[in-house]
Amino acid sequence: MKNKAANRILDLQYFGEFGGVNPSISDSSTYTFLSAKTMFDTFEGNTEGCYLYSRHSSPSNLYLGEALAALEGTEAANVYASGMGAITSVLLQLCASEDHIVSSRTIYGGTYAFFKNFISKFNVDCSFVDITDIEKVRASIRPNTKMIYCEAVSNPLLEVADLKALAALAKEHQIPLVVDNTFSPLTIAPTTLGADVVIHSLTKFINGSSDCVAGAVCASTDFCLALKDVNNGAGMLLGSTLDSLRAASILKNLRTLHIRIKKHSENALYLAENFEKDGLRVVYPGLTSHSGHAIMKDQYVSEYGYGGIMTIDVGDLSKANALMELMQKNNLGYLAVSLGFYKTLFSAPGSSTSSEISEEEQRAMGLTDGLIRFSIGLDNDIKRTYESMKACMISLGILK
Ligand SMILES: *Cc1c(COP(=O)(O)O)cnc(C)c1O
């Protein structure tokens, strides 16, 4: 599959106030009006191109939103102060008391906690399902179901959702398919496969420099405007607003996303193939041994590869911890959560990013103690990295 997302982003041309090559940053929380009538109309949502207050929108946030809409091929996009700010806004926009959602059971820990523990306060119920089993998804839909939610490539188990099948099912029931595409920007284009709403944690690959937290919702103009509505918009009223200075810096980083993703993928594939050959239990969507490999091949935009995330199961938590500490000592990466950095990042999700999920549930979904999640960096000489990582594994008895 081919996709023109990178071209669409690169074709967006913005000039700064003084002819700068980057758009000017809007350094204001509030905006003046020449006439009082225009201010009233803006509150009513009637004046295009007028700014009111920066929690509603700001020029810098609109530039970034436009670029993210270009990334996902949607009519519009809103930006938020975090990925969770985007996710919580979407859920609370789509659901009211007594509603129900169907969600993949292997999702980001924070999203899982929100769906499992928090939304019950509002009488919203969530069924967690194995998203790769379309019949189970179908069976869990109820008359009051308001969305199907999944990650295109899931955290941390790297399950690949069959977005075409899920979109067809959602359409049948006239509910939106909402896809968190944080692990696979450019690699997977959910809307071309039928998704209605695409969410990103910009904190990860899209920003790529691990220096801020931000999020986005890419969707129809109607939905994005509804989220911003001054009377009823969850985005507007929950207040998860991205600062303009940050929006401007994220937009600059987005400009190089296509190059970074190719390198992350190339490096991850090299390590995954070699460590699998060495006999380790490697999970990576680019490996033919991966249960979602065929779907990935059917859905992905091939020039970007299979993404930068892989997992290795080294047997138990103490071995995983020892290996991560040694790799960090040898400067092969950092023992840190998050992903999409120039440097390789690794963590054991069972005891960190997915610790919101109970041990019993972790076992049921195949999340083992010895699992290490790697976000592979932009290393220039990945063969050298491989040999150094292998030396760490040999010294700890993980490899012979
Ligand atoms: C990190 C992450 C989130 C949450 O994003 P924040 O920017 O940390 O709020 C959501 N989904 C996925 C898949 C993530 O990796």
CSV table of C-alpha atoms and ligand atoms in Angstrom, one decimal:
chain,number,residue,atom,x,y,z
A,1,MET,CA,0.0,0.0,0.0
A,2,LYS,CA,1.2,3.5,-0.8
A,3,ASN,CA,0.2,6.6,1.0
A,4,LYS,CA,1.0,10.3,0.3
A,5,ALA,CA,0.9,11.5,3.9
A,6,ALA,CA,4.5,12.6,4.0
A,7,ASN,CA,4.0,14.6,0.8
A,8,ARG,CA,0.9,16.2,2.2
A,9,ILE,CA,2.8,17.3,5.3
A,10,LEU,CA,5.8,18.6,3.3
A,11,ASP,CA,3.6,20.5,0.9
A,12,LEU,CA,2.1,22.6,3.8
A,13,GLN,CA,3.9,25.9,3.5
A,14,TYR,CA,3.7,28.4,6.3
A,15,PHE,CA,5.6,31.7,6.6
A,16,GLY,CA,6.3,33.7,9.7
A,17,GLU,CA,5.1,37.2,10.2
A,18,PHE,CA,8.4,38.6,8.9
A,19,GLY,CA,8.8,36.1,6.1
A,20,GLY,CA,10.4,33.5,8.4
A,21,VAL,CA,10.6,29.9,7.2
A,22,ASN,CA,8.6,28.8,10.2
A,23,PRO,CA,5.2,30.2,11.2
A,24,SER,CA,5.2,32.8,13.9
A,25,ILE,CA,4.3,31.6,17.3
A,26,SER,CA,1.1,33.0,18.8
A,27,ASP,CA,2.3,34.3,22.1
A,28,SER,CA,-1.1,35.3,23.5
A,29,SER,CA,-3.8,33.7,25.6
A,30,THR,CA,-6.5,36.2,24.4
A,31,TYR,CA,-7.3,38.2,21.2
A,32,THR,CA,-8.7,41.6,20.5
A,33,PHE,CA,-11.9,42.2,18.5
A,34,LEU,CA,-12.5,45.4,16.5
A,35,SER,CA,-16.2,45.1,17.2
A,36,ALA,CA,-18.2,43.7,20.1
A,37,LYS,CA,-20.6,42.0,17.7
A,38,THR,CA,-17.8,39.9,16.2
A,39,MET,CA,-16.9,38.7,19.7
A,40,PHE,CA,-20.5,37.6,20.4
A,41,ASP,CA,-20.6,35.8,17.0
A,42,THR,CA,-17.3,34.1,17.8
A,43,PHE,CA,-18.7,32.8,21.1
A,44,GLU,CA,-21.6,31.4,19.1
A,45,GLY,CA,-19.1,29.7,16.8
A,46,ASN,CA,-20.0,31.7,13.8
A,47,THR,CA,-16.8,33.6,12.8
A,48,GLU,CA,-14.3,31.6,10.9
A,49,GLY,CA,-10.7,32.8,11.3
A,50,CYS,CA,-11.3,34.7,14.5
A,51,TYR,CA,-9.4,33.8,17.7
A,52,LEU,CA,-11.1,34.1,21.0
A,53,TYR,CA,-9.1,32.5,23.7
A,54,SER,CA,-6.2,30.1,23.4
A,55,ARG,CA,-7.9,27.2,25.2
A,56,HIS,CA,-10.4,27.2,22.3
A,57,SER,CA,-7.7,27.6,19.6
A,58,SER,CA,-4.6,29.5,18.7
A,59,PRO,CA,-2.8,30.0,15.4
A,60,SER,CA,0.1,27.8,16.4
A,61,ASN,CA,-2.2,25.0,17.5
A,62,LEU,CA,-4.2,25.3,14.3
A,63,TYR,CA,-1.0,25.0,12.2
A,64,LEU,CA,0.0,21.8,14.0
A,65,GLY,CA,-3.6,20.5,13.8
A,66,GLU,CA,-3.6,21.1,10.0
A,67,ALA,CA,-0.3,19.2,9.7
A,68,LEU,CA,-1.7,16.3,11.7
A,69,ALA,CA,-4.8,16.2,9.6
A,70,ALA,CA,-2.5,16.0,6.6
A,71,LEU,CA,-0.7,13.1,8.3
A,72,GLU,CA,-3.8,11.1,8.9
A,73,GLY,CA,-5.8,12.2,5.8
A,74,THR,CA,-8.6,13.6,7.9
A,75,GLU,CA,-10.6,16.9,7.4
A,76,ALA,CA,-9.3,18.3,10.6
A,77,ALA,CA,-7.3,17.6,13.8
A,78,ASN,CA,-7.3,19.1,17.3
A,79,VAL,CA,-4.2,19.1,19.5
A,80,TYR,CA,-4.1,18.5,23.3
A,81,ALA,CA,-1.8,18.8,26.2
A,82,SER,CA,-1.2,15.0,26.2
A,83,GLY,CA,-2.2,11.8,24.5
A,84,MET,CA,-4.4,11.1,27.6
A,85,GLY,CA,-6.0,14.5,27.1
A,86,ALA,CA,-7.0,13.5,23.6
A,87,ILE,CA,-8.2,10.0,24.6
A,88,THR,CA,-10.3,11.2,27.6
A,89,SER,CA,-11.8,14.0,25.5
A,90,VAL,CA,-12.9,11.6,22.7
A,91,LEU,CA,-14.5,9.2,25.1
A,92,LEU,CA,-16.4,11.8,27.1
A,93,GLN,CA,-17.5,13.5,23.9
A,94,LEU,CA,-18.9,10.2,22.4
A,95,CYS,CA,-20.4,8.7,25.6
A,96,ALA,CA,-23.1,9.7,28.1
A,97,SER,CA,-24.3,7.9,31.2
A,98,GLU,CA,-25.6,4.3,30.5
A,99,ASP,CA,-23.5,4.0,27.4
A,100,HIS,CA,-21.0,1.3,26.6
A,101,ILE,CA,-17.8,0.9,24.7
A,102,VAL,CA,-15.8,-2.0,23.3
A,103,SER,CA,-12.1,-1.8,23.7
A,104,SER,CA,-9.1,-3.9,22.9
A,105,ARG,CA,-7.7,-5.4,26.1
A,106,THR,CA,-4.1,-4.7,25.1
A,107,ILE,CA,-3.8,-1.0,25.1
A,108,TYR,CA,-1.7,1.7,26.8
A,109,GLY,CA,-1.8,1.4,30.6
A,110,GLY,CA,-3.3,4.8,31.2
A,111,THR,CA,-6.1,4.3,28.6
A,112,TYR,CA,-6.8,0.9,30.2
A,113,ALA,CA,-7.0,2.5,33.7
A,114,PHE,CA,-9.3,5.2,32.4
A,115,PHE,CA,-11.7,2.7,30.7
A,116,LYS,CA,-11.5,0.2,33.6
A,117,ASN,CA,-11.6,2.4,36.7
A,118,PHE,CA,-12.6,6.0,35.8
A,119,ILE,CA,-15.5,6.0,33.4
A,120,SER,CA,-17.7,3.9,35.6
A,121,LYS,CA,-18.1,7.1,37.7
A,122,PHE,CA,-20.2,8.3,34.7
A,123,ASN,CA,-22.0,5.0,34.4
A,124,VAL,CA,-20.1,4.2,31.1
A,125,ASP,CA,-19.3,0.5,30.8
A,126,CYS,CA,-16.4,-1.0,28.9
A,127,SER,CA,-16.0,-4.5,27.5
A,128,PHE,CA,-12.3,-5.5,27.0
A,129,VAL,CA,-11.9,-8.0,24.2
A,130,ASP,CA,-9.2,-9.7,22.2
A,131,ILE,CA,-9.3,-7.3,19.3
A,132,THR,CA,-7.7,-9.9,16.9
A,133,ASP,CA,-10.8,-12.1,17.3
A,134,ILE,CA,-13.4,-10.2,15.3
A,135,GLU,CA,-16.2,-12.6,16.3
A,136,LYS,CA,-15.6,-11.7,20.0
A,137,VAL,CA,-15.6,-8.0,19.1
A,138,ARG,CA,-18.9,-8.5,17.3
A,139,ALA,CA,-20.5,-10.5,20.2
A,140,SER,CA,-19.6,-7.8,22.7
A,141,ILE,CA,-21.4,-5.0,20.8
A,142,ARG,CA,-24.6,-3.9,22.6
A,143,PRO,CA,-27.5,-1.5,21.5
A,144,ASN,CA,-25.9,1.2,23.7
A,145,THR,CA,-22.3,0.7,22.4
A,146,LYS,CA,-20.9,4.1,21.3
A,147,MET,CA,-17.4,3.2,19.9
A,148,ILE,CA,-14.9,0.5,19.1
A,149,TYR,CA,-11.5,1.4,20.4
A,150,CYS,CA,-8.1,-0.1,19.7
A,151,GLU,CA,-4.5,0.6,19.0
A,152,ALA,CA,-3.4,0.0,15.4
A,153,VAL,CA,-0.3,-1.8,16.8
A,154,SER,CA,-0.9,-2.4,20.5
A,155,ASN,CA,1.1,-1.5,23.5
A,156,PRO,CA,3.1,-3.4,24.7
A,157,LEU,CA,2.2,-6.7,22.9
A,158,LEU,CA,2.4,-5.4,19.4
A,159,GLU,CA,-0.9,-7.0,18.3
A,160,VAL,CA,-1.9,-5.8,14.9
A,161,ALA,CA,-5.6,-4.8,14.7
A,162,ASP,CA,-7.4,-5.8,11.5
A,163,LEU,CA,-8.7,-2.3,10.9
A,164,LYS,CA,-10.6,-3.1,7.7
A,165,ALA,CA,-12.6,-5.8,9.4
A,166,LEU,CA,-13.2,-3.6,12.6
A,167,ALA,CA,-14.2,-0.6,10.4
A,168,ALA,CA,-16.7,-2.8,8.5
A,169,LEU,CA,-18.2,-4.0,11.9
A,170,ALA,CA,-18.3,-0.5,13.2
A,171,LYS,CA,-20.1,0.7,10.1
A,172,GLU,CA,-22.6,-2.1,10.3
A,173,HIS,CA,-23.5,-0.8,13.8
A,174,GLN,CA,-23.2,2.8,12.9
A,175,ILE,CA,-20.6,3.5,15.6
A,176,PRO,CA,-17.2,5.0,15.1
A,177,LEU,CA,-14.0,3.1,15.0
A,178,VAL,CA,-11.5,5.0,17.1
A,179,VAL,CA,-7.8,4.1,16.6
A,180,ASP,CA,-4.8,5.1,18.7
A,181,ASN,CA,-2.0,5.2,16.1
A,182,THR,CA,0.8,6.3,18.4
A,183,PHE,CA,3.0,3.2,17.7
A,184,SER,CA,2.6,3.5,13.9
A,185,PRO,CA,2.5,7.0,12.5
A,186,LEU,CA,3.0,6.9,8.7
A,187,THR,CA,3.4,3.1,8.8
A,188,ILE,CA,-0.3,2.6,9.2
A,189,ALA,CA,-2.9,5.0,7.8
A,190,PRO,CA,-6.1,4.0,9.8
A,191,THR,CA,-8.5,6.3,7.9
A,192,THR,CA,-7.6,4.7,4.5
A,193,LEU,CA,-8.7,1.4,6.2
A,194,GLY,CA,-12.0,2.8,7.4
A,195,ALA,CA,-11.3,4.2,10.9
A,196,ASP,CA,-13.3,7.3,11.8
A,197,VAL,CA,-11.1,8.9,14.5
A,198,VAL,CA,-7.4,8.6,14.9
A,199,ILE,CA,-5.7,9.5,18.2
A,200,HIS,CA,-2.0,10.2,18.8
A,201,SER,CA,0.3,10.7,21.7
A,202,LEU,CA,2.5,13.3,20.1
A,203,THR,CA,4.9,12.7,23.0
A,204,LYS,CA,6.3,9.6,21.2
A,205,PHE,CA,7.4,9.3,17.6
A,206,ILE,CA,5.7,12.3,16.1
A,207,ASN,CA,7.6,14.8,18.3
A,208,GLY,CA,10.5,12.3,18.6
A,209,SER,CA,12.7,14.3,21.0
A,210,SER,CA,11.3,13.2,24.4
A,211,ASP,CA,11.1,16.8,25.6
A,212,CYS,CA,7.4,17.3,25.9
A,213,VAL,CA,4.0,15.7,26.3
A,214,ALA,CA,1.2,16.3,23.8
A,215,GLY,CA,-1.7,14.6,22.0
A,216,ALA,CA,-4.0,14.9,19.0
A,217,VAL,CA,-7.4,13.8,17.6
A,218,CYS,CA,-7.6,13.6,13.8
A,219,ALA,CA,-11.2,13.3,12.6
A,220,SER,CA,-14.0,15.0,10.6
A,221,THR,CA,-14.4,18.8,10.8
A,222,ASP,CA,-17.8,18.2,12.6
A,223,PHE,CA,-16.3,16.0,15.3
A,224,CYS,CA,-13.3,18.4,15.8
A,225,LEU,CA,-15.6,21.3,16.1
A,226,ALA,CA,-17.9,19.5,18.5
A,227,LEU,CA,-14.8,18.8,20.7
A,228,LYS,CA,-14.1,22.5,20.7
A,229,ASP,CA,-17.7,23.7,21.3
A,230,VAL,CA,-17.8,26.3,24.1
A,231,ASN,CA,-21.0,24.8,25.5
A,232,ASN,CA,-20.5,21.1,25.1
A,233,GLY,CA,-17.1,20.3,23.8
A,234,ALA,CA,-15.1,17.9,26.0
A,235,GLY,CA,-11.8,19.2,24.6
A,236,MET,CA,-12.8,22.8,25.4
A,237,LEU,CA,-14.3,22.1,28.8
A,238,LEU,CA,-11.8,19.6,30.2
A,239,GLY,CA,-9.1,22.0,29.4
A,240,SER,CA,-6.3,19.8,28.2
A,241,THR,CA,-4.9,22.6,26.1
A,242,LEU,CA,-1.5,22.4,24.3
A,243,ASP,CA,0.7,25.5,24.8
A,244,SER,CA,1.5,27.4,21.6
A,245,LEU,CA,5.2,27.3,22.1
A,246,ARG,CA,5.1,23.5,22.3
A,247,ALA,CA,2.8,23.2,19.3
A,248,ALA,CA,5.4,25.2,17.3
A,249,SER,CA,8.3,23.0,18.3
A,250,ILE,CA,6.3,19.8,17.6
A,251,LEU,CA,5.4,21.1,14.1
A,252,LYS,CA,9.1,21.5,13.4
A,253,ASN,CA,9.9,18.0,14.5
A,254,LEU,CA,7.0,16.6,12.5
A,255,ARG,CA,8.8,17.8,9.4
A,256,THR,CA,11.4,15.0,9.7
A,257,LEU,CA,9.0,12.2,10.8
A,258,HIS,CA,9.2,10.3,7.5
A,259,ILE,CA,13.0,10.0,7.7
A,260,ARG,CA,13.0,9.0,11.4
A,261,ILE,CA,10.4,6.4,11.0
A,262,LYS,CA,12.3,4.7,8.1
A,263,LYS,CA,15.4,4.5,10.3
A,264,HIS,CA,13.6,3.3,13.4
A,265,SER,CA,12.0,0.6,11.3
A,266,GLU,CA,15.2,-0.4,9.5
A,267,ASN,CA,17.1,-0.7,12.8
A,268,ALA,CA,14.3,-2.6,14.6
A,269,LEU,CA,14.0,-5.1,11.8
A,270,TYR,CA,17.7,-5.8,11.8
A,271,LEU,CA,17.8,-6.4,15.6
A,272,ALA,CA,14.5,-8.4,15.6
A,273,GLU,CA,15.7,-10.7,12.8
A,274,ASN,CA,19.1,-11.3,14.3
A,275,PHE,CA,18.0,-11.8,17.9
A,276,GLU,CA,15.3,-14.3,16.6
A,277,LYS,CA,18.0,-16.2,14.7
A,278,ASP,CA,20.0,-16.3,18.0
A,279,GLY,CA,17.1,-18.1,19.5
A,280,LEU,CA,15.4,-15.3,21.6
A,281,ARG,CA,11.7,-14.9,21.8
A,282,VAL,CA,11.3,-11.7,19.8
A,283,VAL,CA,8.0,-10.1,19.0
A,284,TYR,CA,8.1,-7.7,16.0
A,285,PRO,CA,5.4,-7.2,13.3
A,286,GLY,CA,8.0,-7.5,10.6
A,287,LEU,CA,8.9,-11.1,11.5
A,288,THR,CA,7.0,-13.8,9.7
A,289,SER,CA,6.7,-15.6,13.1
A,290,HIS,CA,4.5,-12.7,14.3
A,291,SER,CA,0.8,-13.6,14.5
A,292,GLY,CA,-0.2,-10.3,13.0
A,293,HIS,CA,2.4,-10.3,10.2
A,294,ALA,CA,0.0,-11.0,7.4
A,295,ILE,CA,-2.4,-8.3,8.4
A,296,MET,CA,0.5,-5.9,8.9
A,297,LYS,CA,1.7,-6.6,5.3
A,298,ASP,CA,-1.8,-6.1,4.0
A,299,GLN,CA,-2.3,-2.8,5.9
A,300,TYR,CA,1.1,-1.1,6.2
A,301,VAL,CA,2.6,1.6,4.0
A,302,SER,CA,5.6,-0.5,3.0
A,303,GLU,CA,8.2,2.3,2.5
A,304,TYR,CA,8.1,3.0,6.3
A,305,GLY,CA,8.7,-0.6,7.4
A,306,TYR,CA,7.2,-2.3,10.4
A,307,GLY,CA,7.9,0.4,13.0
A,308,GLY,CA,10.4,1.0,15.7
A,309,ILE,CA,9.0,-1.1,18.6
A,310,MET,CA,9.9,-4.7,19.4
A,311,THR,CA,9.8,-6.9,22.5
A,312,ILE,CA,12.1,-9.6,23.8
A,313,ASP,CA,11.1,-12.0,26.5
A,314,VAL,CA,14.3,-12.9,28.5
A,315,GLY,CA,12.5,-15.3,30.9
A,316,ASP,CA,12.0,-13.5,34.1
A,317,LEU,CA,12.0,-10.0,35.7
A,318,SER,CA,15.3,-10.3,37.4
A,319,LYS,CA,17.1,-11.2,34.1
A,320,ALA,CA,15.2,-8.4,32.3
A,321,ASN,CA,16.2,-5.9,35.0
A,322,ALA,CA,19.8,-7.0,34.9
A,323,LEU,CA,20.0,-6.8,31.1
A,324,MET,CA,18.4,-3.3,31.0
A,325,GLU,CA,20.8,-2.0,33.6
A,326,LEU,CA,23.8,-3.4,31.8
A,327,MET,CA,22.6,-2.1,28.4
A,328,GLN,CA,22.2,1.3,29.9
A,329,LYS,CA,25.7,1.2,31.6
A,330,ASN,CA,27.1,0.3,28.1
A,331,ASN,CA,25.3,3.3,26.6
A,332,LEU,CA,23.1,1.2,24.3
A,333,GLY,CA,20.0,3.0,25.4
A,334,TYR,CA,18.2,4.3,28.4
A,335,LEU,CA,16.1,2.4,31.0
A,336,ALA,CA,13.1,4.6,30.5
A,337,VAL,CA,9.5,4.5,29.6
A,338,SER,CA,8.1,6.2,26.5
A,339,LEU,CA,9.2,5.7,22.9
A,340,GLY,CA,10.2,7.3,19.6
A,341,PHE,CA,13.5,8.9,20.9
A,342,TYR,CA,16.8,9.0,18.9
A,343,LYS,CA,18.2,6.8,21.6
A,344,THR,CA,16.9,3.3,22.2
A,345,LEU,CA,14.6,3.2,25.3
A,346,PHE,CA,13.7,0.0,27.1
A,347,SER,CA,11.5,-0.9,30.0
A,348,ALA,CA,9.7,-4.0,31.4
A,349,PRO,CA,6.0,-3.1,30.8
A,350,GLY,CA,4.6,-5.7,33.3
A,351,SER,CA,6.1,-3.7,36.2
A,352,SER,CA,6.0,-0.2,34.7
A,353,THR,CA,3.8,1.1,31.8
A,354,SER,CA,1.3,-1.7,32.1
A,355,SER,CA,1.3,-2.1,35.8
A,356,GLU,CA,-2.3,-0.7,35.9
A,357,ILE,CA,-3.3,-4.1,34.5
A,358,SER,CA,-3.6,-6.7,37.2
A,359,GLU,CA,-1.2,-9.6,37.2
A,360,GLU,CA,-4.0,-12.0,36.5
A,361,GLU,CA,-5.1,-10.0,33.5
A,362,GLN,CA,-1.5,-9.6,32.3
A,363,ARG,CA,-1.1,-13.3,32.3
A,364,ALA,CA,-4.4,-13.8,30.3
A,365,MET,CA,-3.2,-11.5,27.6
A,366,GLY,CA,0.3,-12.9,27.4
A,367,LEU,CA,2.2,-10.1,29.1
A,368,THR,CA,5.0,-11.9,30.9
A,369,ASP,CA,7.4,-10.8,33.6
A,370,GLY,CA,10.5,-11.2,31.5
A,371,LEU,CA,9.2,-9.1,28.7
A,372,ILE,CA,11.3,-6.0,27.7
A,373,ARG,CA,9.8,-3.4,25.4
A,374,PHE,CA,12.4,-1.7,23.1
A,375,SER,CA,11.9,1.5,21.3
A,376,ILE,CA,14.7,1.2,18.9
A,377,GLY,CA,16.7,4.4,18.3
A,378,LEU,CA,18.3,6.0,15.2
A,379,ASP,CA,21.7,4.3,15.7
A,380,ASN,CA,23.8,4.9,12.6
A,381,ASP,CA,25.6,1.5,12.9
A,382,ILE,CA,23.0,-1.0,14.0
A,383,LYS,CA,25.4,-3.9,13.5
A,384,ARG,CA,27.6,-2.5,16.1
A,385,THR,CA,24.6,-2.0,18.4
A,386,TYR,CA,23.5,-5.6,17.8
A,387,GLU,CA,27.0,-7.0,18.7
A,388,SER,CA,27.2,-4.9,21.9
A,389,MET,CA,23.7,-5.9,23.0
A,390,LYS,CA,24.5,-9.5,22.3
A,391,ALA,CA,27.6,-9.3,24.4
A,392,CYS,CA,25.5,-8.0,27.3
A,393,MET,CA,23.1,-11.0,26.8
A,394,ILE,CA,26.0,-13.5,26.7
A,395,SER,CA,27.6,-12.0,29.9
A,396,LEU,CA,24.2,-12.5,31.7
A,397,GLY,CA,23.6,-16.0,30.4
A,398,ILE,CA,20.6,-14.9,28.4
A,399,LEU,CA,22.4,-16.0,25.2
A,400,LYS,CA,25.2,-18.5,24.7
B,1,LIG,C1,2.1,7.2,25.7
B,1,LIG,C2,0.8,6.7,25.1
B,1,LIG,C3,-0.4,7.3,25.3
B,1,LIG,C4,-0.6,8.4,26.3
B,1,LIG,O1,0.0,9.6,25.8
B,1,LIG,P1,0.6,10.8,26.8
B,1,LIG,O2,1.1,11.8,25.8
B,1,LIG,O3,1.6,10.2,27.7
B,1,LIG,O4,-0.6,11.2,27.6
B,1,LIG,C5,-1.5,6.8,24.7
B,1,LIG,N1,-1.5,5.7,23.9
B,1,LIG,C6,-0.3,5.1,23.6
B,1,LIG,C7,-0.3,4.0,22.7
B,1,LIG,C8,0.9,5.6,24.2
B,1,LIG,O5,2.1,5.0,23.9
